CSV table of C-alpha atoms in Angstrom, one decimal:
chain,number,residue,atom,x,y,z
A,68,MET,CA,16.2,14.7,4.5
A,69,GLN,CA,17.0,16.3,7.8
A,70,PRO,CA,19.8,14.8,10.0
A,71,LEU,CA,18.5,12.8,12.9
A,72,PHE,CA,20.0,15.1,15.5
A,73,LEU,CA,17.9,18.1,14.1
A,74,ILE,CA,14.7,16.0,14.2
A,75,ILE,CA,15.3,15.1,17.8
A,76,PHE,CA,16.4,18.6,18.8
A,77,SER,CA,13.3,20.2,17.2
A,78,ARG,CA,11.0,17.8,19.0
A,79,TYR,CA,12.7,18.5,22.3
A,80,MET,CA,12.6,22.2,21.9
A,81,THR,CA,8.9,22.4,20.9
A,82,ASN,CA,7.5,20.0,23.5
A,83,ASN,CA,5.3,18.8,20.7
A,84,PHE,CA,3.1,16.1,22.3
A,85,LYS,CA,-0.3,14.7,21.4
A,86,THR,CA,-2.5,12.0,22.9
A,87,PRO,CA,-4.0,9.0,21.0
A,88,SER,CA,-7.5,10.4,21.5
A,89,GLN,CA,-6.5,13.5,19.4
A,90,SER,CA,-6.1,11.3,16.4
A,91,LEU,CA,-9.2,9.1,17.0
A,92,THR,CA,-11.0,8.6,13.7
A,93,VAL,CA,-14.3,6.7,13.3
A,94,MET,CA,-15.6,5.9,9.9
A,95,ASN,CA,-18.8,4.1,9.0
A,96,GLU,CA,-19.5,2.3,5.7
A,97,LEU,CA,-22.6,0.5,4.5
A,98,VAL,CA,-21.8,-2.8,2.6
A,99,LEU,CA,-23.5,-2.4,-0.8
A,100,PRO,CA,-23.7,-4.9,-3.7
A,101,ASN,CA,-20.8,-3.4,-5.5
A,102,ASP,CA,-18.6,-4.0,-2.4
A,103,THR,CA,-19.3,-7.8,-2.2
A,104,ASN,CA,-18.1,-11.0,-3.9
A,105,THR,CA,-20.3,-13.7,-5.3
A,106,LEU,CA,-21.1,-15.0,-1.8
A,107,ASN,CA,-22.5,-11.5,-0.8
A,108,ASN,CA,-19.5,-11.1,1.6
A,109,LEU,CA,-17.5,-7.8,1.7
A,110,MET,CA,-14.4,-8.2,-0.5
A,111,GLY,CA,-11.2,-8.1,1.5
A,112,GLY,CA,-9.7,-5.5,-0.9
A,113,LYS,CA,-12.5,-3.1,-0.2
A,114,LEU,CA,-12.0,-3.5,3.6
A,115,LEU,CA,-8.3,-2.9,3.2
A,116,HIS,CA,-9.1,0.2,1.2
A,117,TRP,CA,-11.4,1.5,4.0
A,118,MET,CA,-8.7,0.7,6.6
A,119,ASP,CA,-6.1,2.6,4.7
A,120,ILE,CA,-8.4,5.7,4.5
A,121,VAL,CA,-9.2,5.7,8.2
A,122,ALA,CA,-5.6,5.2,9.2
A,123,ALA,CA,-4.5,8.0,6.8
A,124,ILE,CA,-6.9,10.4,8.5
A,125,ALA,CA,-5.7,9.4,12.0
A,126,ALA,CA,-2.1,9.9,10.9
A,127,GLN,CA,-2.8,13.3,9.4
A,128,LYS,CA,-4.7,14.4,12.6
A,129,HIS,CA,-1.7,13.4,14.7
A,130,SER,CA,1.0,14.9,12.4
A,131,GLY,CA,-0.9,17.9,11.0
A,132,LYS,CA,0.8,17.0,7.7
A,133,THR,CA,0.3,14.8,4.6
A,134,ALA,CA,1.0,11.2,5.5
A,135,VAL,CA,1.5,8.2,3.3
A,136,THR,CA,1.2,4.5,3.9
A,137,ALA,CA,4.6,2.9,4.7
A,138,SER,CA,3.5,-0.6,5.7
A,139,VAL,CA,0.6,-2.8,6.6
A,140,ASP,CA,0.9,-5.5,9.2
A,141,SER,CA,-0.7,-8.9,8.6
A,142,VAL,CA,-4.5,-8.7,8.4
A,143,SER,CA,-6.6,-11.7,9.2
A,144,PHE,CA,-10.2,-11.9,8.2
A,145,GLY,CA,-12.3,-13.3,11.0
A,146,LYS,CA,-16.1,-13.5,10.6
A,147,CYS,CA,-17.5,-12.6,7.2
A,148,ILE,CA,-19.1,-9.2,6.8
A,149,LYS,CA,-22.3,-9.5,4.8
A,150,LEU,CA,-24.1,-7.4,2.3
A,151,GLY,CA,-26.2,-4.8,4.2
A,152,ASP,CA,-23.9,-4.8,7.3
A,153,VAL,CA,-22.6,-1.5,8.7
A,154,VAL,CA,-18.9,-1.5,9.1
A,155,THR,CA,-17.4,0.8,11.7
A,156,LEU,CA,-13.6,1.4,11.5
A,157,GLU,CA,-11.8,3.0,14.5
A,158,ALA,CA,-8.2,4.2,14.2
A,159,LYS,CA,-5.8,6.1,16.3
A,160,VAL,CA,-2.1,6.5,16.6
A,161,SER,CA,-0.5,4.0,18.9
A,162,ARG,CA,3.0,5.4,18.8
A,163,ALA,CA,5.0,8.1,16.9
A,164,PHE,CA,8.6,7.8,16.0
A,165,ASN,CA,10.7,10.4,14.2
A,166,SER,CA,8.6,10.8,11.1
A,167,SER,CA,6.5,7.6,11.2
A,168,MET,CA,3.4,6.8,13.1
A,169,GLU,CA,1.9,3.4,14.0
A,170,ILE,CA,-1.9,3.4,13.6
A,171,HIS,CA,-4.0,0.8,15.3
A,172,ILE,CA,-7.3,0.0,13.5
A,173,THR,CA,-10.3,-2.0,14.8
A,174,VAL,CA,-13.1,-3.1,12.5
A,175,TRP,CA,-16.6,-3.8,13.7
A,176,ALA,CA,-19.5,-5.1,11.7
A,177,GLU,CA,-23.1,-4.7,12.6
A,178,ASN,CA,-26.3,-6.1,11.1
A,179,ILE,CA,-28.7,-3.4,12.4
A,180,PRO,CA,-32.0,-5.2,11.9
A,181,SER,CA,-30.8,-8.3,13.9
A,182,GLY,CA,-28.7,-6.4,16.4
A,183,ASP,CA,-25.7,-8.7,15.7
A,184,LYS,CA,-22.4,-6.8,16.2
A,185,PHE,CA,-18.9,-8.3,16.2
A,186,LYS,CA,-15.3,-7.4,15.8
A,187,SER,CA,-14.1,-8.5,12.4
A,188,ASN,CA,-10.5,-7.3,12.2
A,189,GLU,CA,-7.6,-5.5,13.9
A,190,ALA,CA,-4.4,-4.3,12.3
A,191,TYR,CA,-1.5,-1.9,12.5
A,192,TYR,CA,-0.6,0.4,9.6
A,193,THR,CA,2.5,2.6,9.5
A,194,PHE,CA,2.4,6.0,8.0
A,195,VAL,CA,5.1,8.6,7.3
A,196,ALA,CA,4.5,12.3,7.4
A,197,ILE,CA,6.0,14.1,4.4
A,198,ASP,CA,6.6,17.6,3.2
A,199,ARG,CA,5.7,19.0,-0.2
A,200,ASN,CA,8.8,17.4,-1.8
A,201,GLY,CA,7.9,14.0,-0.4
A,202,SER,CA,10.6,14.0,2.2
A,203,PRO,CA,9.9,12.6,5.7
A,204,ILE,CA,9.3,15.3,8.4
A,205,PRO,CA,9.1,15.1,12.2
A,206,VAL,CA,5.8,14.3,13.9
A,207,PRO,CA,4.7,15.1,17.4
A,208,GLU,CA,5.6,12.7,20.2
A,209,LEU,CA,2.7,10.5,21.5
A,210,LYS,CA,1.7,10.5,25.2
A,211,PRO,CA,-0.6,7.5,25.9
A,212,GLU,CA,-3.2,8.0,28.6
A,213,THR,CA,-5.2,4.8,29.2
A,214,GLU,CA,-4.0,1.4,30.2
A,215,ASP,CA,-4.8,0.0,26.7
A,216,GLU,CA,-3.0,2.9,25.0
A,217,ILE,CA,0.1,2.4,27.2
A,218,LYS,CA,0.1,-1.4,26.3
A,219,LYS,CA,-0.1,-0.7,22.6
A,220,TYR,CA,2.6,2.1,22.9
A,221,ASP,CA,5.0,-0.3,24.8
A,222,GLY,CA,4.6,-3.0,22.2
A,223,ALA,CA,5.1,-0.7,19.2
A,224,LEU,CA,8.9,-0.7,19.3
A,225,ARG,CA,8.9,-4.5,19.0
A,226,ARG,CA,6.4,-4.4,16.1
A,227,ARG,CA,8.5,-1.7,14.4
A,228,GLN,CA,11.7,-3.7,14.8
A,229,LEU,CA,10.0,-6.8,13.3
A,230,ARG,CA,8.7,-4.7,10.4
A,231,LEU,CA,12.2,-3.3,9.7
A,232,ILE,CA,13.7,-6.8,9.8
A,233,LEU,CA,11.1,-8.2,7.4
A,234,ALA,CA,11.7,-5.2,5.1
A,235,GLY,CA,15.5,-5.8,5.1
A,236,LYS,CA,16.1,-2.4,6.8
A,237,MET,CA,17.4,-3.8,10.1
A,238,LYS,CA,19.5,-6.8,11.1
A,239,ALA,CA,18.0,-9.2,13.5
A,240,ASP,CA,21.0,-8.8,15.8
A,241,ASP,CA,20.2,-5.1,16.2
A,242,ALA,CA,16.6,-5.7,17.3
A,243,THR,CA,17.2,-5.2,21.0
A,244,GLU,CA,13.5,-5.1,22.0
A,245,LEU,CA,12.7,-8.3,20.1
A,246,LYS,CA,15.8,-10.1,21.5
A,247,ALA,CA,14.8,-9.2,25.0
A,248,LEU,CA,11.6,-11.2,24.5
A,249,PHE,CA,13.6,-14.4,23.8
A,250,PHE,CA,16.9,-14.0,25.7
A,251,GLN,CA,17.5,-12.9,29.2
C-alpha cells in the first residue's frame, strides 16, 4: 500500500480530475419471471445485484481501474417493481477520496404499456480502485458541475464518516463533519 503523502502528491502533480457526468452509467433491465418472488414482484436481492453492477461500471469509468465494492448504504424498497416492468438504473460518482469512490444510484421502474413510471430506490455504494495485487490505488479527483452534484459532493464526507464509524474504522470523536451538524 502506498503512503498517503505519495497518493496526495501524485494526485496534485497530475491534475487528475474528472466530472460526475464522465462516470454516468445507465442500465436497463426487464423484470422476467425468474427475477420475481411468489407475488410477481422483483426480488430485492436481484435489484441489489443490478445496483452493484451499475455502480461498479460507474466506478471503473471514473478510476480507469478495476474497482470493488467496499460498502452499501441502507437501501429502502419503496413501491414494488412488478413482473414485466422495465428497470432503469442510473449511477455516477458523487465524490472521490484517495482510492475510494462514493457512487449515487437512482432506480426507476416503468410499466411501458400503462405509462406508469416511478422512482423506486436511491442508494450510495462505495467502491475502491485496486491494482493487480488487490491493493488500493489512487483515483482521479471529482469536480462536480451541477447544483445537485455539488450538494451530493458536499454531503459525501459526512456519509463517509458515518460509514467509517459504523464499520469501527473511525471514532465518533474524530468525525468532525458529523459533529459540526450537531454542535456549534
